[in-house]
Amino acid sequence: MSRISNALNVFFLLQSRGKMTVEELAQQLEVTPRMIKKYKKDLEMAGIYIGTQRGKYGGYYIERNRTIENVGLTKDELNALKMAMETIKSGSYHYSSKFEILSSKILNLETYKEKQYYYNKLMKESDEIVEKERSIWIDINLAINNRNKVSMEYKSLKPDGLEIKERLVNPYGIFDYKGATYFYGYCETAQDIRFFKLSRIMEYQIMKEKFDVKLEYDLKESLAQSYGIYNDDTVDLKLKIFYPMSEIIKEKSICNNQKITQIDEKTIYFEAMMNGYTEIKTWIMSMGSSVEVVKPAELRNYILSETKKIAKLYN
């Protein structure tokens, strides 16, 4: 484990558990107490200050009362911070309140009083679910940094109903998507890369067993080729899209290999090789009568079948 990773793990441990002794940290990270003191210095060089309390009930803790002086932030940097704060405030994130306090301190310190108006509209998880996920988020981050396997009971949504299954995962990373938090990694049960929504984890345990990366995976590259996050079938997609959706689609980058051809003033022809067949179906259904699937035939037949079911409901 690299020195940087271990320093981060000290931060995560103190953040999640509060005060810990040098010996407790050393035992948790399987290093010497001397190395823990070096990690403390590394964190302080990065601006994360670790306090020390002496005595029987002493230990290291994260200092909360430091101020930032003479930072020398530019107006553009302050605007960026303000926008980030407004974005996070309008969502439902694990440390949104803490980030808001931190940002306010910096903005007040720099006597930055200009008001910015911004709202990020997204469908987000409830505060109750976010609170429940917070400890999972910290533990999964520790597992990623330490390369510990994660054993869990996970609830999946299947076409024929819910499925609760034991999974053993090598966690690679964490990301947010549509107001929810996921982690991804190599699932030893499925023997492939899988995404797991934190709110669907029923029970979990961070294992002592370590893992090596079995399958290299570039999340950013994969998502750029996908609609949504489902890592399923690749679709050679061809759509005829009508107004007003034609104008909306022209404003977006659905995937990085898309091609849009203007047919007439109100109609476009959309082409792309995309992963994520499950979510592509939902996306096309959301456009209603403003889209016609030209290819593939399987998707065209699926849309036709679904529209007949909808018509039957309303008849």
PDB file of C-alpha atoms in Angstrom:
ATOM      1  CA  MET A   1       0.000   0.000   0.000  1.00  0.00           C
ATOM      2  CA  SER A   2       1.414   3.414  -0.976  1.00  0.00           C
ATOM      3  CA  ARG A   3       2.239   6.093   1.577  1.00  0.00           C
ATOM      4  CA  ILE A   4      -0.387   8.413   0.063  1.00  0.00           C
ATOM      5  CA  SER A   5      -3.089   5.728   0.333  1.00  0.00           C
ATOM      6  CA  ASN A   6      -2.226   5.041   3.963  1.00  0.00           C
ATOM      7  CA  ALA A   7      -2.268   8.758   4.793  1.00  0.00           C
ATOM      8  CA  LEU A   8      -5.740   8.984   3.243  1.00  0.00           C
ATOM      9  CA  ASN A   9      -6.819   5.954   5.252  1.00  0.00           C
ATOM     10  CA  VAL A  10      -5.719   7.696   8.461  1.00  0.00           C
ATOM     11  CA  PHE A  11      -7.951  10.609   7.457  1.00  0.00           C
ATOM     12  CA  PHE A  12     -10.917   8.325   6.651  1.00  0.00           C
ATOM     13  CA  LEU A  13     -10.535   6.425   9.933  1.00  0.00           C
ATOM     14  CA  LEU A  14     -10.378   9.583  12.056  1.00  0.00           C
ATOM     15  CA  GLN A  15     -13.290  11.048  10.111  1.00  0.00           C
ATOM     16  CA  SER A  16     -15.508   8.007  10.669  1.00  0.00           C
ATOM     17  CA  ARG A  17     -14.425   6.932  14.171  1.00  0.00           C
ATOM     18  CA  GLY A  18     -13.299  10.148  15.818  1.00  0.00           C
ATOM     19  CA  LYS A  19     -10.320  10.046  18.159  1.00  0.00           C
ATOM     20  CA  MET A  20      -7.939   7.075  17.789  1.00  0.00           C
ATOM     21  CA  THR A  21      -4.588   6.270  19.354  1.00  0.00           C
ATOM     22  CA  VAL A  22      -1.436   5.877  17.291  1.00  0.00           C
ATOM     23  CA  GLU A  23      -1.394   2.194  18.217  1.00  0.00           C
ATOM     24  CA  GLU A  24      -5.006   1.682  17.087  1.00  0.00           C
ATOM     25  CA  LEU A  25      -4.273   3.350  13.737  1.00  0.00           C
ATOM     26  CA  ALA A  26      -1.072   1.335  13.296  1.00  0.00           C
ATOM     27  CA  GLN A  27      -2.914  -1.918  14.001  1.00  0.00           C
ATOM     28  CA  GLN A  28      -5.723  -1.028  11.608  1.00  0.00           C
ATOM     29  CA  LEU A  29      -3.314  -0.185   8.752  1.00  0.00           C
ATOM     30  CA  GLU A  30      -0.833  -2.932   9.630  1.00  0.00           C
ATOM     31  CA  VAL A  31       2.119  -0.519   9.921  1.00  0.00           C
ATOM     32  CA  THR A  32       4.372   0.718  12.735  1.00  0.00           C
ATOM     33  CA  PRO A  33       3.378   3.624  15.053  1.00  0.00           C
ATOM     34  CA  ARG A  34       6.331   5.537  13.604  1.00  0.00           C
ATOM     35  CA  MET A  35       4.722   5.422  10.131  1.00  0.00           C
ATOM     36  CA  ILE A  36       1.442   6.771  11.534  1.00  0.00           C
ATOM     37  CA  LYS A  37       3.333   9.854  12.754  1.00  0.00           C
ATOM     38  CA  LYS A  38       4.762  10.292   9.246  1.00  0.00           C
ATOM     39  CA  TYR A  39       1.261  10.044   7.727  1.00  0.00           C
ATOM     40  CA  LYS A  40       0.142  12.774  10.166  1.00  0.00           C
ATOM     41  CA  LYS A  41       2.846  15.060   8.794  1.00  0.00           C
ATOM     42  CA  ASP A  42       1.855  14.195   5.209  1.00  0.00           C
ATOM     43  CA  LEU A  43      -1.771  15.153   5.911  1.00  0.00           C
ATOM     44  CA  GLU A  44      -0.763  18.418   7.557  1.00  0.00           C
ATOM     45  CA  MET A  45       1.390  19.304   4.535  1.00  0.00           C
ATOM     46  CA  ALA A  46      -1.785  18.835   2.461  1.00  0.00           C
ATOM     47  CA  GLY A  47      -3.724  21.196   4.768  1.00  0.00           C
ATOM     48  CA  ILE A  48      -5.498  18.538   6.859  1.00  0.00           C
ATOM     49  CA  TYR A  49      -4.579  19.230  10.472  1.00  0.00           C
ATOM     50  CA  ILE A  50      -4.490  16.367  12.944  1.00  0.00           C
ATOM     51  CA  GLY A  51      -4.771  17.319  16.602  1.00  0.00           C
ATOM     52  CA  THR A  52      -3.141  15.388  19.443  1.00  0.00           C
ATOM     53  CA  GLN A  53      -4.658  14.864  22.886  1.00  0.00           C
ATOM     54  CA  ARG A  54      -2.317  13.470  25.507  1.00  0.00           C
ATOM     55  CA  GLY A  55      -3.173  11.315  28.489  1.00  0.00           C
ATOM     56  CA  LYS A  56      -5.001   8.071  29.183  1.00  0.00           C
ATOM     57  CA  TYR A  57      -7.905   8.857  26.856  1.00  0.00           C
ATOM     58  CA  GLY A  58      -5.837  10.756  24.290  1.00  0.00           C
ATOM     59  CA  GLY A  59      -5.142  10.149  20.634  1.00  0.00           C
ATOM     60  CA  TYR A  60      -5.228  11.753  17.195  1.00  0.00           C
ATOM     61  CA  TYR A  61      -8.288  13.597  15.905  1.00  0.00           C
ATOM     62  CA  ILE A  62      -9.133  15.881  12.980  1.00  0.00           C
ATOM     63  CA  GLU A  63      -8.967  19.538  14.017  1.00  0.00           C
ATOM     64  CA  ARG A  64     -12.086  21.498  13.143  1.00  0.00           C
ATOM     65  CA  ASN A  65     -11.076  24.976  14.343  1.00  0.00           C
ATOM     66  CA  ARG A  66      -8.308  25.935  11.882  1.00  0.00           C
ATOM     67  CA  THR A  67      -8.876  28.925   9.612  1.00  0.00           C
ATOM     68  CA  ILE A  68      -7.453  29.595   6.161  1.00  0.00           C
ATOM     69  CA  GLU A  69      -5.494  32.819   5.936  1.00  0.00           C
ATOM     70  CA  ASN A  70      -3.850  34.516   2.997  1.00  0.00           C
ATOM     71  CA  VAL A  71      -5.162  31.920   0.555  1.00  0.00           C
ATOM     72  CA  GLY A  72      -5.069  34.429  -2.275  1.00  0.00           C
ATOM     73  CA  LEU A  73      -8.082  33.077  -4.168  1.00  0.00           C
ATOM     74  CA  THR A  74      -8.984  34.812  -7.418  1.00  0.00           C
ATOM     75  CA  LYS A  75     -12.511  35.984  -8.179  1.00  0.00           C
ATOM     76  CA  ASP A  76     -12.941  33.169 -10.739  1.00  0.00           C
ATOM     77  CA  GLU A  77     -11.858  30.614  -8.114  1.00  0.00           C
ATOM     78  CA  LEU A  78     -14.335  32.087  -5.624  1.00  0.00           C
ATOM     79  CA  ASN A  79     -17.083  31.943  -8.270  1.00  0.00           C
ATOM     80  CA  ALA A  80     -16.217  28.282  -8.912  1.00  0.00           C
ATOM     81  CA  LEU A  81     -16.411  27.519  -5.184  1.00  0.00           C
ATOM     82  CA  LYS A  82     -19.726  29.355  -4.882  1.00  0.00           C
ATOM     83  CA  MET A  83     -21.179  27.434  -7.842  1.00  0.00           C
ATOM     84  CA  ALA A  84     -19.971  24.121  -6.394  1.00  0.00           C
ATOM     85  CA  MET A  85     -21.562  24.975  -3.052  1.00  0.00           C
ATOM     86  CA  GLU A  86     -24.900  25.881  -4.666  1.00  0.00           C
ATOM     87  CA  THR A  87     -24.812  22.687  -6.758  1.00  0.00           C
ATOM     88  CA  ILE A  88     -24.139  20.460  -3.766  1.00  0.00           C
ATOM     89  CA  LYS A  89     -26.736  22.270  -1.629  1.00  0.00           C
ATOM     90  CA  SER A  90     -29.408  21.575  -4.236  1.00  0.00           C
ATOM     91  CA  GLY A  91     -28.630  17.858  -4.283  1.00  0.00           C
ATOM     92  CA  SER A  92     -28.568  15.234  -1.577  1.00  0.00           C
ATOM     93  CA  TYR A  93     -24.960  14.290  -0.910  1.00  0.00           C
ATOM     94  CA  HIS A  94     -23.301  12.560   2.020  1.00  0.00           C
ATOM     95  CA  TYR A  95     -21.344  15.584   3.234  1.00  0.00           C
ATOM     96  CA  SER A  96     -23.350  18.433   1.706  1.00  0.00           C
ATOM     97  CA  SER A  97     -23.875  20.238   5.039  1.00  0.00           C
ATOM     98  CA  LYS A  98     -20.178  19.940   5.928  1.00  0.00           C
ATOM     99  CA  PHE A  99     -19.146  21.237   2.495  1.00  0.00           C
ATOM    100  CA  GLU A 100     -21.570  24.158   2.810  1.00  0.00           C
ATOM    101  CA  ILE A 101     -20.057  25.129   6.180  1.00  0.00           C
ATOM    102  CA  LEU A 102     -16.512  24.833   4.811  1.00  0.00           C
ATOM    103  CA  SER A 103     -17.348  26.895   1.707  1.00  0.00           C
ATOM    104  CA  SER A 104     -19.105  29.550   3.788  1.00  0.00           C
ATOM    105  CA  LYS A 105     -16.051  29.897   6.021  1.00  0.00           C
ATOM    106  CA  ILE A 106     -13.760  30.395   3.015  1.00  0.00           C
ATOM    107  CA  LEU A 107     -16.145  32.798   1.278  1.00  0.00           C
ATOM    108  CA  ASN A 108     -16.650  34.828   4.445  1.00  0.00           C
ATOM    109  CA  LEU A 109     -12.900  34.848   5.061  1.00  0.00           C
ATOM    110  CA  GLU A 110     -12.348  36.331   1.622  1.00  0.00           C
ATOM    111  CA  THR A 111     -15.181  38.861   2.196  1.00  0.00           C
ATOM    112  CA  TYR A 112     -16.920  37.516  -0.898  1.00  0.00           C
ATOM    113  CA  LYS A 113     -20.497  38.749  -0.684  1.00  0.00           C
ATOM    114  CA  GLU A 114     -21.787  38.537  -4.253  1.00  0.00           C
ATOM    115  CA  LYS A 115     -24.940  36.450  -4.544  1.00  0.00           C
ATOM    116  CA  GLN A 116     -25.113  33.635  -7.088  1.00  0.00           C
ATOM    117  CA  TYR A 117     -28.380  32.065  -8.117  1.00  0.00           C
ATOM    118  CA  TYR A 118     -28.307  28.417  -9.116  1.00  0.00           C
ATOM    119  CA  TYR A 119     -30.463  25.351  -8.629  1.00  0.00           C
ATOM    120  CA  ASN A 120     -29.626  21.830  -9.721  1.00  0.00           C
ATOM    121  CA  LYS A 121     -32.859  19.950 -10.337  1.00  0.00           C
ATOM    122  CA  LEU A 122     -32.433  16.206 -10.020  1.00  0.00           C
ATOM    123  CA  MET A 123     -34.358  13.288  -8.632  1.00  0.00           C
ATOM    124  CA  LYS A 124     -32.532  12.594  -5.397  1.00  0.00           C
ATOM    125  CA  GLU A 125     -32.632  10.014  -2.636  1.00  0.00           C
ATOM    126  CA  SER A 126     -34.325  10.838   0.645  1.00  0.00           C
ATOM    127  CA  ASP A 127     -32.362  12.309   3.550  1.00  0.00           C
ATOM    128  CA  GLU A 128     -33.034   9.096   5.486  1.00  0.00           C
ATOM    129  CA  ILE A 129     -31.366   6.954   2.807  1.00  0.00           C
ATOM    130  CA  VAL A 130     -28.416   9.361   2.479  1.00  0.00           C
ATOM    131  CA  GLU A 131     -27.875   9.230   6.251  1.00  0.00           C
ATOM    132  CA  LYS A 132     -27.945   5.427   6.153  1.00  0.00           C
ATOM    133  CA  GLU A 133     -25.455   5.391   3.276  1.00  0.00           C
ATOM    134  CA  ARG A 134     -22.903   7.687   4.956  1.00  0.00           C
ATOM    135  CA  SER A 135     -21.153   4.979   6.958  1.00  0.00           C
ATOM    136  CA  ILE A 136     -21.248   2.605   3.957  1.00  0.00           C
ATOM    137  CA  TRP A 137     -19.641   5.343   1.826  1.00  0.00           C
ATOM    138  CA  ILE A 138     -16.772   5.762   4.316  1.00  0.00           C
ATOM    139  CA  ASP A 139     -16.212   2.007   4.693  1.00  0.00           C
ATOM    140  CA  ILE A 140     -16.227   1.400   0.932  1.00  0.00           C
ATOM    141  CA  ASN A 141     -13.706   4.228   0.445  1.00  0.00           C
ATOM    142  CA  LEU A 142     -11.442   2.583   3.023  1.00  0.00           C
ATOM    143  CA  ALA A 143     -11.839  -0.770   1.265  1.00  0.00           C
ATOM    144  CA  ILE A 144     -10.911   0.813  -2.091  1.00  0.00           C
ATOM    145  CA  ASN A 145      -7.779   2.437  -0.658  1.00  0.00           C
ATOM    146  CA  ASN A 146      -6.750  -0.700   1.261  1.00  0.00           C
ATOM    147  CA  ARG A 147      -7.802  -3.095  -1.526  1.00  0.00           C
ATOM    148  CA  ASN A 148      -9.993  -5.088   0.841  1.00  0.00           C
ATOM    149  CA  LYS A 149     -12.704  -7.326  -0.586  1.00  0.00           C
ATOM    150  CA  VAL A 150     -16.316  -6.524   0.281  1.00  0.00           C
ATOM    151  CA  SER A 151     -18.854  -9.226   1.086  1.00  0.00           C
ATOM    152  CA  MET A 152     -22.488  -8.155   0.967  1.00  0.00           C
ATOM    153  CA  GLU A 153     -26.128  -9.021   0.534  1.00  0.00           C
ATOM    154  CA  TYR A 154     -27.324  -6.981  -2.428  1.00  0.00           C
ATOM    155  CA  LYS A 155     -30.857  -6.334  -3.662  1.00  0.00           C
ATOM    156  CA  SER A 156     -31.168  -6.258  -7.469  1.00  0.00           C
ATOM    157  CA  LEU A 157     -34.167  -5.215  -9.552  1.00  0.00           C
ATOM    158  CA  LYS A 158     -34.922  -8.002 -12.034  1.00  0.00           C
ATOM    159  CA  PRO A 159     -37.703  -8.105 -14.660  1.00  0.00           C
ATOM    160  CA  ASP A 160     -39.521 -10.824 -12.696  1.00  0.00           C
ATOM    161  CA  GLY A 161     -39.020  -9.236  -9.245  1.00  0.00           C
ATOM    162  CA  LEU A 162     -36.477  -8.442  -6.539  1.00  0.00           C
ATOM    163  CA  GLU A 163     -33.428 -10.659  -6.130  1.00  0.00           C
ATOM    164  CA  ILE A 164     -31.318 -10.659  -2.958  1.00  0.00           C
ATOM    165  CA  LYS A 165     -27.965 -12.313  -3.517  1.00  0.00           C
ATOM    166  CA  GLU A 166     -24.639 -12.758  -1.718  1.00  0.00           C
ATOM    167  CA  ARG A 167     -21.818 -11.036  -3.590  1.00  0.00           C
ATOM    168  CA  LEU A 168     -18.063 -10.821  -3.118  1.00  0.00           C
ATOM    169  CA  VAL A 169     -16.646  -7.692  -4.761  1.00  0.00           C
ATOM    170  CA  ASN A 170     -13.230  -6.122  -5.341  1.00  0.00           C
ATOM    171  CA  PRO A 171     -14.153  -2.405  -5.071  1.00  0.00           C
ATOM    172  CA  TYR A 172     -12.508  -0.039  -7.584  1.00  0.00           C
ATOM    173  CA  GLY A 173     -14.270   3.307  -7.132  1.00  0.00           C
ATOM    174  CA  ILE A 174     -17.339   5.358  -6.144  1.00  0.00           C
ATOM    175  CA  PHE A 175     -19.431   7.790  -8.211  1.00  0.00           C
ATOM    176  CA  ASP A 176     -22.775   9.622  -8.191  1.00  0.00           C
ATOM    177  CA  TYR A 177     -25.452   9.193 -10.846  1.00  0.00           C
ATOM    178  CA  LYS A 178     -28.858  10.910 -10.933  1.00  0.00           C
ATOM    179  CA  GLY A 179     -28.724  11.809  -7.237  1.00  0.00           C
ATOM    180  CA  ALA A 180     -27.716   8.316  -6.065  1.00  0.00           C
ATOM    181  CA  THR A 181     -24.308   6.926  -5.071  1.00  0.00           C
ATOM    182  CA  TYR A 182     -22.819   3.764  -6.563  1.00  0.00           C
ATOM    183  CA  PHE A 183     -19.594   1.862  -6.208  1.00  0.00           C
ATOM    184  CA  TYR A 184     -18.145  -0.330  -8.936  1.00  0.00           C
ATOM    185  CA  GLY A 185     -15.676  -3.158  -9.038  1.00  0.00           C
ATOM    186  CA  TYR A 186     -14.966  -6.720 -10.062  1.00  0.00           C
ATOM    187  CA  CYS A 187     -17.731  -9.000  -8.775  1.00  0.00           C
ATOM    188  CA  GLU A 188     -16.271 -12.450  -8.087  1.00  0.00           C
ATOM    189  CA  THR A 189     -19.798 -13.863  -8.055  1.00  0.00           C
ATOM    190  CA  ALA A 190     -20.580 -12.638 -11.599  1.00  0.00           C
ATOM    191  CA  GLN A 191     -16.913 -12.681 -12.716  1.00  0.00           C
ATOM    192  CA  ASP A 192     -17.287  -9.264 -14.339  1.00  0.00           C
ATOM    193  CA  ILE A 193     -17.399  -5.540 -13.567  1.00  0.00           C
ATOM    194  CA  ARG A 194     -20.645  -4.546 -11.842  1.00  0.00           C
ATOM    195  CA  PHE A 195     -22.166  -1.346 -10.425  1.00  0.00           C
ATOM    196  CA  PHE A 196     -23.798  -1.403  -6.978  1.00  0.00           C
ATOM    197  CA  LYS A 197     -26.176   1.225  -5.632  1.00  0.00           C
ATOM    198  CA  LEU A 198     -25.368   1.944  -1.971  1.00  0.00           C
ATOM    199  CA  SER A 199     -29.048   2.154  -1.001  1.00  0.00           C
ATOM    200  CA  ARG A 200     -29.582  -1.454  -2.196  1.00  0.00           C
ATOM    201  CA  ILE A 201     -26.887  -2.940   0.026  1.00  0.00           C
ATOM    202  CA  MET A 202     -28.750  -4.918   2.699  1.00  0.00           C
ATOM    203  CA  GLU A 203     -25.785  -6.111   4.793  1.00  0.00           C
ATOM    204  CA  TYR A 204     -22.057  -5.818   4.195  1.00  0.00           C
ATOM    205  CA  GLN A 205     -18.662  -6.665   5.665  1.00  0.00           C
ATOM    206  CA  ILE A 206     -15.228  -5.306   4.785  1.00  0.00           C
ATOM    207  CA  MET A 207     -13.042  -8.410   4.567  1.00  0.00           C
ATOM    208  CA  LYS A 208      -9.434  -8.678   5.732  1.00  0.00           C
ATOM    209  CA  GLU A 209      -8.670 -10.509   2.497  1.00  0.00           C
ATOM    210  CA  LYS A 210      -6.883  -8.294  -0.059  1.00  0.00           C
ATOM    211  CA  PHE A 211      -7.392  -8.284  -3.831  1.00  0.00           C
ATOM    212  CA  ASP A 212      -5.348  -7.608  -6.938  1.00  0.00           C
ATOM    213  CA  VAL A 213      -6.991  -5.866  -9.875  1.00  0.00           C
ATOM    214  CA  LYS A 214      -8.325  -8.763 -11.959  1.00  0.00           C
ATOM    215  CA  LEU A 215      -9.846  -6.686 -14.741  1.00  0.00           C
ATOM    216  CA  GLU A 216      -8.616  -3.214 -15.728  1.00  0.00           C
ATOM    217  CA  TYR A 217     -11.557  -0.871 -16.144  1.00  0.00           C
ATOM    218  CA  ASP A 218     -11.764   2.783 -17.204  1.00  0.00           C
ATOM    219  CA  LEU A 219     -15.033   4.110 -15.751  1.00  0.00           C
ATOM    220  CA  LYS A 220     -14.842   7.463 -17.546  1.00  0.00           C
ATOM    221  CA  GLU A 221     -14.280   5.837 -20.940  1.00  0.00           C
ATOM    222  CA  SER A 222     -17.049   3.296 -20.342  1.00  0.00           C
ATOM    223  CA  LEU A 223     -19.621   5.923 -19.355  1.00  0.00           C
ATOM    224  CA  ALA A 224     -18.694   8.043 -22.378  1.00  0.00           C
ATOM    225  CA  GLN A 225     -19.797   5.132 -24.598  1.00  0.00           C
ATOM    226  CA  SER A 226     -22.974   4.426 -22.639  1.00  0.00           C
ATOM    227  CA  TYR A 227     -26.374   5.874 -22.075  1.00  0.00           C
ATOM    228  CA  GLY A 228     -26.639   5.754 -18.290  1.00  0.00           C
ATOM    229  CA  ILE A 229     -24.605   3.339 -16.186  1.00  0.00           C
ATOM    230  CA  TYR A 230     -25.755  -0.100 -17.256  1.00  0.00           C
ATOM    231  CA  ASN A 231     -22.754  -1.985 -18.583  1.00  0.00           C
ATOM    232  CA  ASP A 232     -24.817  -4.301 -20.768  1.00  0.00           C
ATOM    233  CA  ASP A 233     -25.334  -4.900 -24.498  1.00  0.00           C
ATOM    234  CA  THR A 234     -23.945  -2.603 -27.195  1.00  0.00           C
ATOM    235  CA  VAL A 235     -26.596  -1.229 -29.543  1.00  0.00           C
ATOM    236  CA  ASP A 236     -26.131   0.046 -33.089  1.00  0.00           C
ATOM    237  CA  LEU A 237     -28.759   2.735 -32.629  1.00  0.00           C
ATOM    238  CA  LYS A 238     -30.474   4.666 -35.408  1.00  0.00           C
ATOM    239  CA  LEU A 239     -33.352   7.009 -34.582  1.00  0.00           C
ATOM    240  CA  LYS A 240     -35.521   9.509 -36.402  1.00  0.00           C
ATOM    241  CA  ILE A 241     -36.291  12.275 -33.893  1.00  0.00           C
ATOM    242  CA  PHE A 242     -38.964  14.933 -34.406  1.00  0.00           C
ATOM    243  CA  TYR A 243     -39.548  18.408 -32.973  1.00  0.00           C
ATOM    244  CA  PRO A 244     -39.358  19.450 -30.100  1.00  0.00           C
ATOM    245  CA  MET A 245     -37.098  16.554 -28.991  1.00  0.00           C
ATOM    246  CA  SER A 246     -34.923  17.057 -32.077  1.00  0.00           C
ATOM    247  CA  GLU A 247     -33.846  20.471 -30.765  1.00  0.00           C
ATOM    248  CA  ILE A 248     -33.261  19.136 -27.251  1.00  0.00           C
ATOM    249  CA  ILE A 249     -31.115  16.224 -28.473  1.00  0.00           C
ATOM    250  CA  LYS A 250     -28.994  18.582 -30.607  1.00  0.00           C
ATOM    251  CA  GLU A 251     -28.086  20.445 -27.406  1.00  0.00           C
ATOM    252  CA  LYS A 252     -26.779  17.301 -25.682  1.00  0.00           C
ATOM    253  CA  SER A 253     -23.855  14.916 -25.934  1.00  0.00           C
ATOM    254  CA  ILE A 254     -25.517  11.540 -25.429  1.00  0.00           C
ATOM    255  CA  CYS A 255     -22.287   9.627 -26.149  1.00  0.00           C
ATOM    256  CA  ASN A 256     -18.961  10.583 -27.669  1.00  0.00           C
ATOM    257  CA  ASN A 257     -19.447   8.792 -31.027  1.00  0.00           C
ATOM    258  CA  GLN A 258     -22.913  10.118 -31.845  1.00  0.00           C
ATOM    259  CA  LYS A 259     -23.692  11.480 -35.315  1.00  0.00           C
ATOM    260  CA  ILE A 260     -26.614  13.823 -35.974  1.00  0.00           C
ATOM    261  CA  THR A 261     -27.871  14.547 -39.500  1.00  0.00           C
ATOM    262  CA  GLN A 262     -30.469  17.247 -40.122  1.00  0.00           C
ATOM    263  CA  ILE A 263     -33.262  15.787 -42.300  1.00  0.00           C
ATOM    264  CA  ASP A 264     -35.451  18.895 -42.405  1.00  0.00           C
ATOM    265  CA  GLU A 265     -36.205  21.906 -40.224  1.00  0.00           C
ATOM    266  CA  LYS A 266     -37.905  19.802 -37.537  1.00  0.00           C
ATOM    267  CA  THR A 267     -36.369  16.330 -37.906  1.00  0.00           C
ATOM    268  CA  ILE A 268     -32.952  14.814 -37.236  1.00  0.00           C
ATOM    269  CA  TYR A 269     -31.379  11.410 -37.804  1.00  0.00           C
ATOM    270  CA  PHE A 270     -29.452  10.196 -34.737  1.00  0.00           C
ATOM    271  CA  GLU A 271     -26.792   7.429 -35.000  1.00  0.00           C
ATOM    272  CA  ALA A 272     -24.505   5.959 -32.302  1.00  0.00           C
ATOM    273  CA  MET A 273     -22.904   2.748 -31.072  1.00  0.00           C
ATOM    274  CA  MET A 274     -23.947   2.756 -27.410  1.00  0.00           C
ATOM    275  CA  ASN A 275     -23.778   0.494 -24.380  1.00  0.00           C
ATOM    276  CA  GLY A 276     -26.615   0.354 -21.890  1.00  0.00           C
ATOM    277  CA  TYR A 277     -29.521  -1.294 -23.692  1.00  0.00           C
ATOM    278  CA  THR A 278     -31.618  -1.339 -20.490  1.00  0.00           C
ATOM    279  CA  GLU A 279     -31.554   2.452 -20.071  1.00  0.00           C
ATOM    280  CA  ILE A 280     -31.663   3.203 -23.796  1.00  0.00           C
ATOM    281  CA  LYS A 281     -35.136   1.619 -23.874  1.00  0.00           C
ATOM    282  CA  THR A 282     -36.312   3.886 -21.051  1.00  0.00           C
ATOM    283  CA  TRP A 283     -34.773   6.971 -22.708  1.00  0.00           C
ATOM    284  CA  ILE A 284     -36.556   6.307 -26.016  1.00  0.00           C
ATOM    285  CA  MET A 285     -39.875   5.655 -24.282  1.00  0.00           C
ATOM    286  CA  SER A 286     -39.489   9.017 -22.486  1.00  0.00           C
ATOM    287  CA  MET A 287     -39.528  10.826 -25.866  1.00  0.00           C
ATOM    288  CA  GLY A 288     -42.983   9.447 -26.666  1.00  0.00           C
ATOM    289  CA  SER A 289     -44.216  10.139 -30.200  1.00  0.00           C
ATOM    290  CA  SER A 290     -41.245  12.421 -30.925  1.00  0.00           C
ATOM    291  CA  VAL A 291     -39.038   9.481 -31.905  1.00  0.00           C
ATOM    292  CA  GLU A 292     -39.100   6.527 -34.281  1.00  0.00           C
ATOM    293  CA  VAL A 293     -36.662   3.636 -33.850  1.00  0.00           C
ATOM    294  CA  VAL A 294     -35.185   2.762 -37.239  1.00  0.00           C
ATOM    295  CA  LYS A 295     -32.670   0.226 -35.927  1.00  0.00           C
ATOM    296  CA  PRO A 296     -32.239  -2.290 -34.298  1.00  0.00           C
ATOM    297  CA  ALA A 297     -35.371  -4.293 -35.062  1.00  0.00           C
ATOM    298  CA  GLU A 298     -35.375  -5.831 -31.566  1.00  0.00           C
ATOM    299  CA  LEU A 299     -35.670  -2.391 -29.981  1.00  0.00           C
ATOM    300  CA  ARG A 300     -38.301  -1.300 -32.499  1.00  0.00           C
ATOM    301  CA  ASN A 301     -40.392  -4.367 -31.619  1.00  0.00           C
ATOM    302  CA  TYR A 302     -39.940  -3.726 -27.891  1.00  0.00           C
ATOM    303  CA  ILE A 303     -41.238  -0.133 -28.226  1.00  0.00           C
ATOM    304  CA  LEU A 304     -44.202  -1.350 -30.297  1.00  0.00           C
ATOM    305  CA  SER A 305     -45.030  -3.979 -27.666  1.00  0.00           C
ATOM    306  CA  GLU A 306     -44.834  -1.454 -24.822  1.00  0.00           C
ATOM    307  CA  THR A 307     -47.039   1.093 -26.621  1.00  0.00           C
ATOM    308  CA  LYS A 308     -49.683  -1.594 -27.143  1.00  0.00           C
ATOM    309  CA  LYS A 309     -49.613  -2.372 -23.397  1.00  0.00           C
ATOM    310  CA  ILE A 310     -49.983   1.352 -22.611  1.00  0.00           C
ATOM    311  CA  ALA A 311     -52.873   1.710 -25.079  1.00  0.00           C
ATOM    312  CA  LYS A 312     -54.575  -1.303 -23.451  1.00  0.00           C
ATOM    313  CA  LEU A 313     -54.272   0.306 -19.998  1.00  0.00           C
ATOM    314  CA  TYR A 314     -55.974   3.497 -21.200  1.00  0.00           C
ATOM    315  CA  ASN A 315     -58.670   1.709 -23.176  1.00  0.00           C
TER     316      ASN A 315
END
